Short mmCIF file of C-alpha atoms in Angstrom, two decimals:
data_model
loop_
_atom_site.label_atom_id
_atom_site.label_comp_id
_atom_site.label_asym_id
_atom_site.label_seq_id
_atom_site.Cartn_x
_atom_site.Cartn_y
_atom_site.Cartn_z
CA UNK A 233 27.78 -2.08 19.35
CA UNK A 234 25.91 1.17 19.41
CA UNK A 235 24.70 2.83 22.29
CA UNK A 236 20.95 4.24 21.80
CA UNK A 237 20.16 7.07 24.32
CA UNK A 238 16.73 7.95 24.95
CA UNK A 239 15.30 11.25 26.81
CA UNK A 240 12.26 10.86 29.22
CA UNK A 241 10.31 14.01 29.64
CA UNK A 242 7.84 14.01 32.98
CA UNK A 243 7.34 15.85 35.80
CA UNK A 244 6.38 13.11 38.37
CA UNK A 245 9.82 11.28 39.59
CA UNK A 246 8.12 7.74 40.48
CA UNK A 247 7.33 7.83 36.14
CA UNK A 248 10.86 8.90 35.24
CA UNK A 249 12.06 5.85 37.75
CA UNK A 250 9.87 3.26 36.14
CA UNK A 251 10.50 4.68 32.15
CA UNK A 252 14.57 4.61 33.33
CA UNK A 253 14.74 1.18 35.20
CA UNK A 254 12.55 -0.31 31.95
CA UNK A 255 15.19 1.65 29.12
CA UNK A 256 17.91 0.76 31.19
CA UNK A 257 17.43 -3.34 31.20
CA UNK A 258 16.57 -2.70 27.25
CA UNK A 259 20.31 -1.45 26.92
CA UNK A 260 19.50 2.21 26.38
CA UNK A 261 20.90 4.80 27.93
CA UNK A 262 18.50 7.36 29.60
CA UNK A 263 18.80 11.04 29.81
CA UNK A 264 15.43 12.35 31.93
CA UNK A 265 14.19 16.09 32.54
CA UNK A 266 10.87 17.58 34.74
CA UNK A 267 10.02 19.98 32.16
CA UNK A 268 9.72 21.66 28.69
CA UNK A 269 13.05 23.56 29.36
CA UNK A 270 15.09 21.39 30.76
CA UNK A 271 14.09 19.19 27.96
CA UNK A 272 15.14 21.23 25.31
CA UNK A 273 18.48 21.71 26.50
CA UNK A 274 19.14 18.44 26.74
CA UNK A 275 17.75 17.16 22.85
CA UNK A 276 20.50 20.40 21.96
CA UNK A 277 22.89 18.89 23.64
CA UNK A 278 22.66 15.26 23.31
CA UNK A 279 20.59 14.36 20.68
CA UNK A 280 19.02 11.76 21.89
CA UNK A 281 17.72 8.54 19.56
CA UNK A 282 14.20 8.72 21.44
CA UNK A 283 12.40 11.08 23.22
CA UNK A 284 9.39 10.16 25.70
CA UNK A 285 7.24 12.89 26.96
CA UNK A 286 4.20 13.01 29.33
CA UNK A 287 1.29 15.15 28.31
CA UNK A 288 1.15 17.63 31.18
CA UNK A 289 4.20 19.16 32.08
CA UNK A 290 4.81 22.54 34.62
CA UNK A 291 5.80 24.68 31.67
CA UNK A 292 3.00 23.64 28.75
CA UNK A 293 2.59 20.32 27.54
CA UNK A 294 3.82 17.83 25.60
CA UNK A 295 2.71 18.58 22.13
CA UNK A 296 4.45 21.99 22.26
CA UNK A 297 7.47 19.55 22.57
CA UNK A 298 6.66 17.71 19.50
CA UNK A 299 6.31 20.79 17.32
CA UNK A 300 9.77 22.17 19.19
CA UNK A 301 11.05 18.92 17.82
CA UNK A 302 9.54 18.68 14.66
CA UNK A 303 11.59 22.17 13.81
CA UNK A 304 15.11 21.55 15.36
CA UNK A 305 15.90 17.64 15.80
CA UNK A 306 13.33 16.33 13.52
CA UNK A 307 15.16 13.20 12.93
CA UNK A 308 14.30 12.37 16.43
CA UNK A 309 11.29 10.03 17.29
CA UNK A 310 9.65 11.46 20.19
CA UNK A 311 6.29 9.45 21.68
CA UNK A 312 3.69 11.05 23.89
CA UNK A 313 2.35 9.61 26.95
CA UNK A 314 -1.25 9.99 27.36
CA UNK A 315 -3.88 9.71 29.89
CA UNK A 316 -6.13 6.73 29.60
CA UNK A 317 -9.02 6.69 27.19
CA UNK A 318 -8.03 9.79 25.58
CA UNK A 319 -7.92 9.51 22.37
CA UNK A 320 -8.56 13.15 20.91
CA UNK A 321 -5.05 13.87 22.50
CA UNK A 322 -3.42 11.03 21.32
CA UNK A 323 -4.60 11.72 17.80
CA UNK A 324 -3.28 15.41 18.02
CA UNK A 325 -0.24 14.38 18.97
CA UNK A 326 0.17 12.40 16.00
CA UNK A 327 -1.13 14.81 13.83
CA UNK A 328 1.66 17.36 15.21
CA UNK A 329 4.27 14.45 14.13
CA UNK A 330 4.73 12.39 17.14
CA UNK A 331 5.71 8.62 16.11
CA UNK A 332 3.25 7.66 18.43
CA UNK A 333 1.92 7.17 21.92
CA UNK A 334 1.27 5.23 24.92
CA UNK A 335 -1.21 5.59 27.23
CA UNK A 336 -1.18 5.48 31.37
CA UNK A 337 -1.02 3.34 33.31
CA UNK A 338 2.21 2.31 31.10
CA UNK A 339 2.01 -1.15 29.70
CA UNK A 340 5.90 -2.25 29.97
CA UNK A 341 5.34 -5.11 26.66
CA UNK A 342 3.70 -1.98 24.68
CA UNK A 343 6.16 0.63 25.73
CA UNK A 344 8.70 -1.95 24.86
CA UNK A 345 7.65 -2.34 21.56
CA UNK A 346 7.19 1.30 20.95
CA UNK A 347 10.90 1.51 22.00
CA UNK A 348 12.30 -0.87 19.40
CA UNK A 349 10.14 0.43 16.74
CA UNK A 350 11.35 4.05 17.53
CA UNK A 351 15.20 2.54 17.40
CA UNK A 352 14.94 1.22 13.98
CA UNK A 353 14.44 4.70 12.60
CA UNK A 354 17.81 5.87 13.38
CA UNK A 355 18.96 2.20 11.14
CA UNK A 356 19.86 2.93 7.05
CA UNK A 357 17.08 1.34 5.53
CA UNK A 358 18.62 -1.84 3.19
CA UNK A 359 19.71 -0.79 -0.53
CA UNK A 360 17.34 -3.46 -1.46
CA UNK A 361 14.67 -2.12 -0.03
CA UNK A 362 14.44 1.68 -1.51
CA UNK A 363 11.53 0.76 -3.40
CA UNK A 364 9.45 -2.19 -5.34
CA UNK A 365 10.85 -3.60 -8.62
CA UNK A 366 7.57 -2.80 -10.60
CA UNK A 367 6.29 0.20 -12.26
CA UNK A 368 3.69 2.81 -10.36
CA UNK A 369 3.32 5.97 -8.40
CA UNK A 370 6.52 7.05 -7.06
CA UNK A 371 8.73 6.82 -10.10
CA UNK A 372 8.51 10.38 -11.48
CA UNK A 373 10.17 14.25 -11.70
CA UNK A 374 7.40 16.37 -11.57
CA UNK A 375 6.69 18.58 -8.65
CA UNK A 376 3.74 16.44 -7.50
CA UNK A 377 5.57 12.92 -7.45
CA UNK A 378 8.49 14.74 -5.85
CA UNK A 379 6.36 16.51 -3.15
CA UNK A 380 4.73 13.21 -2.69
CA UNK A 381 8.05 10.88 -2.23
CA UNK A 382 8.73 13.27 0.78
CA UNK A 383 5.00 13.25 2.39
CA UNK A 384 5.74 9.36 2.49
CA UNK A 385 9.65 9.54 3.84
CA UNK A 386 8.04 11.62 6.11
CA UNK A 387 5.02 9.32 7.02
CA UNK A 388 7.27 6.38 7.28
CA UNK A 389 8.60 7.43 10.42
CA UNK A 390 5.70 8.14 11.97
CA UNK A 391 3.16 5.14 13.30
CA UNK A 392 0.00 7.44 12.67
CA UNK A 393 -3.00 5.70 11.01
CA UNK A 394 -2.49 7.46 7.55
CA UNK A 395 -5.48 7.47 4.69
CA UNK A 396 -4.72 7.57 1.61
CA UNK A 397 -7.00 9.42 -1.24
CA UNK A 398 -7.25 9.05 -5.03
CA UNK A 399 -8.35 7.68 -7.91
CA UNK A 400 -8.77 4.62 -9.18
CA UNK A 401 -5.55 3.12 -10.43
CA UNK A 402 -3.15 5.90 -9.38
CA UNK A 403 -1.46 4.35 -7.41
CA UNK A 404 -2.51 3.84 -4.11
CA UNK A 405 -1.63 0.58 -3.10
CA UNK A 406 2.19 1.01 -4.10
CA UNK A 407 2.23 4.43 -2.13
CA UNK A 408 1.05 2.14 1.33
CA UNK A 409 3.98 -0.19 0.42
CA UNK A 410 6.56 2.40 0.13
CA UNK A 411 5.28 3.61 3.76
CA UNK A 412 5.91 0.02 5.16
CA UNK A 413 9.38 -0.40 3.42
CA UNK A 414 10.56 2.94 4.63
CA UNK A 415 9.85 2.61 7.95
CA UNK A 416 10.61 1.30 11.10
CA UNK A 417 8.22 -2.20 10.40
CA UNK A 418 9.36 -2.81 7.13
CA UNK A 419 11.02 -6.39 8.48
CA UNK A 420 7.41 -7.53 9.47
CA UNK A 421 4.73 -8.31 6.89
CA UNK A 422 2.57 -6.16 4.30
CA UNK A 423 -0.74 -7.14 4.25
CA UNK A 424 -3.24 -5.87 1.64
CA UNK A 425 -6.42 -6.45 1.84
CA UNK A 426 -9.05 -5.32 -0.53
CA UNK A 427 -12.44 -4.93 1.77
CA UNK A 428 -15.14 -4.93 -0.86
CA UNK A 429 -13.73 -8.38 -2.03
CA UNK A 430 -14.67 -10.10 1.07
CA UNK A 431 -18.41 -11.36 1.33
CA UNK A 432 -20.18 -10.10 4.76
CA UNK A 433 -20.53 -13.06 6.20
CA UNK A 434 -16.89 -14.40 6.05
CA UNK A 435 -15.64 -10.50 6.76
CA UNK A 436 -15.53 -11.09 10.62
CA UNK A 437 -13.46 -14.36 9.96
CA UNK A 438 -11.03 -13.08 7.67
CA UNK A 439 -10.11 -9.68 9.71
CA UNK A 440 -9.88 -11.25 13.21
CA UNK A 441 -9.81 -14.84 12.71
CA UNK A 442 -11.54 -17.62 14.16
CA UNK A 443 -11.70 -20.83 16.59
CA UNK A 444 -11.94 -24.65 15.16
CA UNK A 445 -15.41 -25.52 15.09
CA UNK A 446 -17.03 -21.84 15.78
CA UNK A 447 -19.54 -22.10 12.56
CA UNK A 448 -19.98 -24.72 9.78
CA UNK A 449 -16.86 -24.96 7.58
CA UNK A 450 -14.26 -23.74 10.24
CA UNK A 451 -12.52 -26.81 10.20
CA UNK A 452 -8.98 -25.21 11.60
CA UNK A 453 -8.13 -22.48 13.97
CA UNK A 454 -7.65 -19.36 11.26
CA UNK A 455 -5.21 -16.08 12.10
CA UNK A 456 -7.11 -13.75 10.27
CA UNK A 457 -5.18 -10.83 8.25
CA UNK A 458 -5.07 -8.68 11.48
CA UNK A 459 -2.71 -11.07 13.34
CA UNK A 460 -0.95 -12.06 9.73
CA UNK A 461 0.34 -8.87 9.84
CA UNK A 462 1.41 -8.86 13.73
CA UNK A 463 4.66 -6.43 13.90
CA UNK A 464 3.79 -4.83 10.67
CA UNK A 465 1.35 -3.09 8.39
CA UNK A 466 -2.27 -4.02 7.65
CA UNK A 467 -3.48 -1.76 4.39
CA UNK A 468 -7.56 -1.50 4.20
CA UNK A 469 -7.95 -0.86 0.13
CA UNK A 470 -11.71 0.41 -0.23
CA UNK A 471 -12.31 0.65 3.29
CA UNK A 472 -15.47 2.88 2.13
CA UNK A 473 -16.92 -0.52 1.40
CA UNK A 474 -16.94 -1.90 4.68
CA UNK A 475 -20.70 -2.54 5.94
CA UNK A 476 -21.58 -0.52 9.09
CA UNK A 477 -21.81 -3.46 11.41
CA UNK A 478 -18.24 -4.46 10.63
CA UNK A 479 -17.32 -0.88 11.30
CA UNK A 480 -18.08 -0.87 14.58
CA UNK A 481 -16.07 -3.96 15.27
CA UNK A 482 -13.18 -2.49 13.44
CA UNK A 483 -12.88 0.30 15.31
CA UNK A 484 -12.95 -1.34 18.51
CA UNK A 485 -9.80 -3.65 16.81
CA UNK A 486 -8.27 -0.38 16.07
CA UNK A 487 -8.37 1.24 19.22
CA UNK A 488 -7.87 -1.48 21.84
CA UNK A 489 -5.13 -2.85 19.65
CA UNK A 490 -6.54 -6.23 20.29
CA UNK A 491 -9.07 -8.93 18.16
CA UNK A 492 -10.94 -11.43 19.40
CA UNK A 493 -11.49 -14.60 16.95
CA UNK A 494 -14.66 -15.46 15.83
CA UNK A 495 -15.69 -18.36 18.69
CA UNK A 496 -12.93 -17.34 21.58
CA UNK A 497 -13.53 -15.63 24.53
CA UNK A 498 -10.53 -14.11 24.83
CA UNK A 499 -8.80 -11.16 23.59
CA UNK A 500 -5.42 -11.26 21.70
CA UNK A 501 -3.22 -8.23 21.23
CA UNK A 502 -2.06 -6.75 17.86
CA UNK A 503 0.76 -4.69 17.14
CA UNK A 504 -0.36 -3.53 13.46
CA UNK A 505 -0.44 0.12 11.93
CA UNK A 506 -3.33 0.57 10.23
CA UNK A 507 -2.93 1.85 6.57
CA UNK A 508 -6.39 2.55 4.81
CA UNK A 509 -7.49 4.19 1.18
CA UNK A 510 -10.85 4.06 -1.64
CA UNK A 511 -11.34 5.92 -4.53
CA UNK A 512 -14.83 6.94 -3.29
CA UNK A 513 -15.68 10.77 -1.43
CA UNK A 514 -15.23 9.52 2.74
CA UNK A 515 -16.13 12.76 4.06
CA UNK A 516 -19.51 12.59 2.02
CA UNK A 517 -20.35 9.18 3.13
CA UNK A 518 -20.10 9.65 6.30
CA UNK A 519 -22.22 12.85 6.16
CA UNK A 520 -24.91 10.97 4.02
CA UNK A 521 -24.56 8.42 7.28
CA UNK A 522 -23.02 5.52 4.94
CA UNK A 523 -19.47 5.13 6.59
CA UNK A 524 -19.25 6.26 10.77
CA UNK A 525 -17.88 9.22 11.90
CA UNK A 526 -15.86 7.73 14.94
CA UNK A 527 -13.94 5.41 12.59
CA UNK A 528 -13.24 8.14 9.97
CA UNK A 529 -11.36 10.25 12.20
CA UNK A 530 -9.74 7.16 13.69
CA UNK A 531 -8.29 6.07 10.62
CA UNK A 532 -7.77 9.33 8.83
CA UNK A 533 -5.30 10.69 11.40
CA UNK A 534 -3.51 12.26 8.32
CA UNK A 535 -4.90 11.69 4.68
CA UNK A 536 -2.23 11.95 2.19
CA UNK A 537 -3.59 12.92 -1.76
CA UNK A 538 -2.15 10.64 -4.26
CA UNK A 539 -1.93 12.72 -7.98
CA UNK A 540 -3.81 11.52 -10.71
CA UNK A 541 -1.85 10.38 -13.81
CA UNK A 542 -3.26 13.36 -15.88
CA UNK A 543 -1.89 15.88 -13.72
CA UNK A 544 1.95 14.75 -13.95
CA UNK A 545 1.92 14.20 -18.10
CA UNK A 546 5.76 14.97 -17.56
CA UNK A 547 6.16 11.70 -15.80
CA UNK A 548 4.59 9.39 -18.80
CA UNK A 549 7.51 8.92 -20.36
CA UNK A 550 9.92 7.69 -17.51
CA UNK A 551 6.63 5.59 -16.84
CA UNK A 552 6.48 4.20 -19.93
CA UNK A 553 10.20 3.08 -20.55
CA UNK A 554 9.88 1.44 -17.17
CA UNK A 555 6.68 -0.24 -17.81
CA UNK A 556 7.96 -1.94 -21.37
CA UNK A 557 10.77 -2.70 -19.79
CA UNK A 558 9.45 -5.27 -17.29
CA UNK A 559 6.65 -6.47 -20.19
CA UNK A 560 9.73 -7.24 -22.07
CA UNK A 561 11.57 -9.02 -19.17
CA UNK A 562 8.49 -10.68 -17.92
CA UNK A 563 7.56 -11.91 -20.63
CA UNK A 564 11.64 -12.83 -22.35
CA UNK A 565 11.32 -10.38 -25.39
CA UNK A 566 12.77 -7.82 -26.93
CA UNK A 567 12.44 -4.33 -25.42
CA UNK A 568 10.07 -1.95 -27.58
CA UNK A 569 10.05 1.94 -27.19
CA UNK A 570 7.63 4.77 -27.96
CA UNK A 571 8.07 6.93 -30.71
CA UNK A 572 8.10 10.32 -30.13
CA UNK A 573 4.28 10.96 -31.76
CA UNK A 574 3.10 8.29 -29.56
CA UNK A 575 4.38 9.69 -26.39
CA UNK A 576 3.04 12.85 -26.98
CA UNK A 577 -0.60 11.36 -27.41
CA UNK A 578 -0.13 9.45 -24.44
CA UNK A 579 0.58 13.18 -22.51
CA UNK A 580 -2.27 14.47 -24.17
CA UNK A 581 -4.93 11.66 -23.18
CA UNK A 582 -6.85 11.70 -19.90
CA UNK A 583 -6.21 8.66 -18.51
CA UNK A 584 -9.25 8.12 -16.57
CA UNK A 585 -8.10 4.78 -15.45
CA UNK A 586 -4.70 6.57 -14.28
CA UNK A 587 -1.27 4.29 -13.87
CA UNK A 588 -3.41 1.23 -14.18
CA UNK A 589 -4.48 2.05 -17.37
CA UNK A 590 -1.21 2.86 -18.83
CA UNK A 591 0.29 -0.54 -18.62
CA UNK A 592 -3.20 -1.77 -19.94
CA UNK A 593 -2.56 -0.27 -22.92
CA UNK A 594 1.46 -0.31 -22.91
CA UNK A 595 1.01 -3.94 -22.57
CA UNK A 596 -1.80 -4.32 -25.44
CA UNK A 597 0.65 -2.33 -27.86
CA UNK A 598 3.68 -4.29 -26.83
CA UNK A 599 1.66 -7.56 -28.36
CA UNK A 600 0.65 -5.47 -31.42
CA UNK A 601 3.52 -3.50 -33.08
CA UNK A 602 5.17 -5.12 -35.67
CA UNK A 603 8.48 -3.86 -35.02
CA UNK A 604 10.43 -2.60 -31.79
CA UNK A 605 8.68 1.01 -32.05
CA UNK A 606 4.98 1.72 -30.64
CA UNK A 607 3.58 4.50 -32.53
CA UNK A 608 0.42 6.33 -31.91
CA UNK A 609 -1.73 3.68 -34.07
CA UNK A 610 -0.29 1.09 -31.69
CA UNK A 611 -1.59 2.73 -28.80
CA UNK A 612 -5.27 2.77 -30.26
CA UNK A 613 -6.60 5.59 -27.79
CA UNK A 614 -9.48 8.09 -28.83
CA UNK A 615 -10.74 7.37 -32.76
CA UNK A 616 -8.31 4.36 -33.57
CA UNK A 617 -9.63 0.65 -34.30
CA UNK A 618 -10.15 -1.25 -31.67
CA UNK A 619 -7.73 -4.60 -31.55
CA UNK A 620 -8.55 -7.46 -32.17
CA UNK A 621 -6.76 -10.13 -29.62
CA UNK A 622 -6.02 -12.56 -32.70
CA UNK A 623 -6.79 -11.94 -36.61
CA UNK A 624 -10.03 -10.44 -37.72
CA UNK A 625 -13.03 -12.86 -37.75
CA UNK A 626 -13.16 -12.97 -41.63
CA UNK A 627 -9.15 -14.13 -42.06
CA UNK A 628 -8.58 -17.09 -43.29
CA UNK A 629 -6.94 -18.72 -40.89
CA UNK A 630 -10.01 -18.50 -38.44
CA UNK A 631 -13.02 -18.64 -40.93
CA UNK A 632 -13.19 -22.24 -41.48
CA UNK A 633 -12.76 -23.51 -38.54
CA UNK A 634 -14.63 -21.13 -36.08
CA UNK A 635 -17.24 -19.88 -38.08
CA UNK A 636 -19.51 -22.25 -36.04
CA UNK A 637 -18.49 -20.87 -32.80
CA UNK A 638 -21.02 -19.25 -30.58
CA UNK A 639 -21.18 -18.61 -26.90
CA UNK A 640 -22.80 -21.05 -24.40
CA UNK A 641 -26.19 -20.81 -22.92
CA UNK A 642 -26.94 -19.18 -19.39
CA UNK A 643 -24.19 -17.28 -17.33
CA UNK A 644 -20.30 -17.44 -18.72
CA UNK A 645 -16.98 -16.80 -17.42
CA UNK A 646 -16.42 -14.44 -20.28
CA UNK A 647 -12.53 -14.35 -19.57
CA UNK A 648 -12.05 -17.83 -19.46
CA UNK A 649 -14.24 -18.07 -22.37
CA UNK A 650 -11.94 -15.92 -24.57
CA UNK A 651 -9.18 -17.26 -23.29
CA UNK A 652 -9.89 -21.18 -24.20
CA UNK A 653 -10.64 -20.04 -27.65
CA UNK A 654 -7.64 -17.45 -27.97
CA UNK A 655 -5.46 -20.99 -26.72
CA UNK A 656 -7.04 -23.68 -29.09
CA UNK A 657 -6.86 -20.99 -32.18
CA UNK A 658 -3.07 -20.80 -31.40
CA UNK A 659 -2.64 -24.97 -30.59
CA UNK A 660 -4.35 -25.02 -33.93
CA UNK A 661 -2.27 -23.09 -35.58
CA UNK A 662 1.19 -24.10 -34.42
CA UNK A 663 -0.10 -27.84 -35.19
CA UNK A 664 -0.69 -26.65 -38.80
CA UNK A 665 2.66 -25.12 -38.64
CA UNK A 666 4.75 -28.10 -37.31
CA UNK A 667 5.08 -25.78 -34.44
CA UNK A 668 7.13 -23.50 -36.43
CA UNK A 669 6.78 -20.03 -33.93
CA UNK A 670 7.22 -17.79 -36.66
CA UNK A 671 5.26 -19.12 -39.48
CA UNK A 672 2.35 -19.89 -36.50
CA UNK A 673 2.22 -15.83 -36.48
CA UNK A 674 1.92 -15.39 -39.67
CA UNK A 675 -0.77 -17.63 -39.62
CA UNK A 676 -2.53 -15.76 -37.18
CA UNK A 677 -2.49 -12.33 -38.17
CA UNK A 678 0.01 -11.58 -35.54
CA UNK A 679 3.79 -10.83 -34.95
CA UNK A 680 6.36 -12.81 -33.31
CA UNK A 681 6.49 -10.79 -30.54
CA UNK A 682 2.59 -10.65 -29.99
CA UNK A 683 3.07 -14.89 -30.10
CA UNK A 684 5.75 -15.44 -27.65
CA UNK A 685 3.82 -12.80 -25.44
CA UNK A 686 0.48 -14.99 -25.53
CA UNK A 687 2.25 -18.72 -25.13
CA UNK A 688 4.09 -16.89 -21.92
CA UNK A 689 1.03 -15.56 -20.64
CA UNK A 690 -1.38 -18.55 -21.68
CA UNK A 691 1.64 -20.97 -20.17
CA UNK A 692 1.62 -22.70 -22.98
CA UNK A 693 6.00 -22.22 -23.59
#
């Protein structure tokens, strides 16, 4: 069994007598020193799994100690103990790379937690676990993809509220995940949560949770996503869209690491790190008065820039092979590559809709070539035709029997709508056909390919 060994940094002894006796009955052995000096010698020496250091010590203070670290043991976790209530020093310790901090009068379950967390860092993270089985951000070999896989191994360690910045559909999301998976909470749960989904009136419900019988329709006692994701991450996608009232409560969440349930009168603690992002200009917002001040700089500790697609064209290709290759998988076909032409127009297109947008129209291609290789005309970007899900209007095989077909009156699912008429056209069709796949694409102006990708994703198989 290994031995962890942790250093505690203070200069008052009754502190370094309560941090010891509380490492000690954890199974840690402690290493303790009164100031800066002392302290360094020993991290030289011993190289300690944790480091704990007060604020305020007799020769500087304890942020000097996390930049000292930060350049010679870096791959020690050091926490900083502050004084109560103050924040603007916890935050700069953070943003000087401490993993985090506790604040005095020491709570023994928080520093306890802090503790293990910190221990986990110094454990291989699981094969398994290097990084998500799906296509996005981080797969890449250009200097901005590389420089960003390190900001992240980097940020993983840490427990500082990160935010994360970029366009739509570049990527953001996956670049929260890899945070969670590479660091010390990545055996707790991920919890995404997309704030301009949720309606106003159910937001205070969903984040904190609520009491059986508090309002009409709370019918059972509800967690809410902050205590879902107890021990692990909580990511706010478009935070920006949060309403101002909610804001407020947020914050509070934030800082007393606590929620109280819609209906209780009691207070229950959280142990979340808080993972936010939006597409949208923060810094202007809260200028123009939109988004509050107090939470911005809570939650954007350290804002890390995610790259748009157009600005890493020498990634597109690894992207690409990756993408078709799950398509295929997902959807049990034959793999289909790009031709050279077409992966030079997809390096020369903008890609306003970024990653996202580049399986949109990897997938829509997939469905459309005719034989294993997507050319440029498959890709149908800038002047090229528009596709047409199924066979043009005028084909015979749709003429006849949906010439009548028109749109229903008042509001319409317009998805849903397409998608009942793309499934009766190819129930139709396959009827005709005695259910005969192949001749059924014929019939509709399709491939094979494009077929077997529909039934999969219609579930009609």
């Amino acid at each position: 069994m290994t031995t962890h060994t942790a250093l505690i940094v203070d200069d008052e002894p009754d502190i370094r007598d309560l941090l010891e006796i509380t490492l000690s009955r954890m199974g840690i052995t402690t290493l303790t020193a009164p100031d800066i000096t002392c302290a360094k010698k020993l991290l030289g020496e011993h190289k300690p799994q944790l480091c704990l250091t007060d604020m305020n010590l007799p020769d500087g203070n304890g942020i000097e100690l996390v930049q000292w670290i930060q350049q010679n043991t870096p791959s020690t976790p050091v926490a900083v103990i502050t004084a109560y209530g103050n924040m603007d020093t916890a935050i700069e310790s953070l943003k000087a790379g401490a993993f985090d901090f506790v604040s005095k009068p020491v709570e023994l379950p928080r520093l306890r937690e802090l503790v293990n967390s910190a221990l986990k860092l110094s454990e291989p993270a699981p094969e398994s676990e290097s990084g998500p089985d799906e296509p996005g951000l981080l797969l890449g070999q250009s200097s901005e993809i590389k420089r960003l896989r390190n900001q992240v191994r980097k940020l993983a360690r840490s427990q500082a509220p990160v935010f994360i910045s970029g366009e739509s559909g570049s990527g953001k999301e996956l670049v929260a995940r890899m945070i969670h998976i590479q660091g010390p909470r990545r055996d707790k749960p991920f919890i995404a949560v997309n704030c301009g989904a949720i309606p106003s009136e159910l937001m205070e419900s969903e984040f904190f949770g609520h009491k059986k019988g508090s309002f009409t329709g709370a019918v059972d006692n509800k967690d809410g996503l902050f205590r879902s994701a107890d021990g692990g991450t909580l990511f706010l996608d478009e935070v920006a869209d949060l309403p101002l009232a909610m804001q407020v409560k947020l914050l509070r969440a934030i800082q007393e690491k606590a929620v109280r349930p819609v209906g209780d009168t009691k207070e229950v603690p959280v142990d979340i790190r808080v993972l936010s992002a939006t597409h949208k200009d923060l810094p202007n917002l809260v200028q123009e008065g939109e988004f509050r001040q107090d939470l911005f700089y809570r939650i954007n500790v350290i804002e890390l820039a995610v790259p748009a697609l157009r600005d890493r064209p020498d990634d597109i290709n690894l992207l690409s092979g990756h993408i078709l290759e799950r398509i295929a998988r997902e959807y049990e076909c034959e793999p289909a590559s790009l031709t050279r032409e077409a992966i030079e127009r997809l390096k020369g297109y903008e890609f306003p809709g970024n990653v996202r947008e580049l399986e949109n129209i990897l997938e829509r291609a997939f469905t459309l070539c005719d034989a294993d290789l997507i050319g440029p005309e498959d890709l149908h970007l800038g002047n090229c035709p528009a596709p047409s899900g199924l066979a043009p209007a005028g084909s015979t095989a749709f003429s006849a029997e949906h010439e009548a077909l028109a749109a229903p009156e008042g509001e319409i699912d317009l998805e849903n709508y397409l998608e009942t008429i793309e499934r009766q056209a190819i129930e139709k069709a396959l009827e005709a056909t005695r259910w005969n796949k192949t001749a059924a694409a014929k019939r509709l102006g399709i491939s094979f390919r494009a077929l077997r990708y529909r039934l999969k994703k219609l579930g009609m198989e």
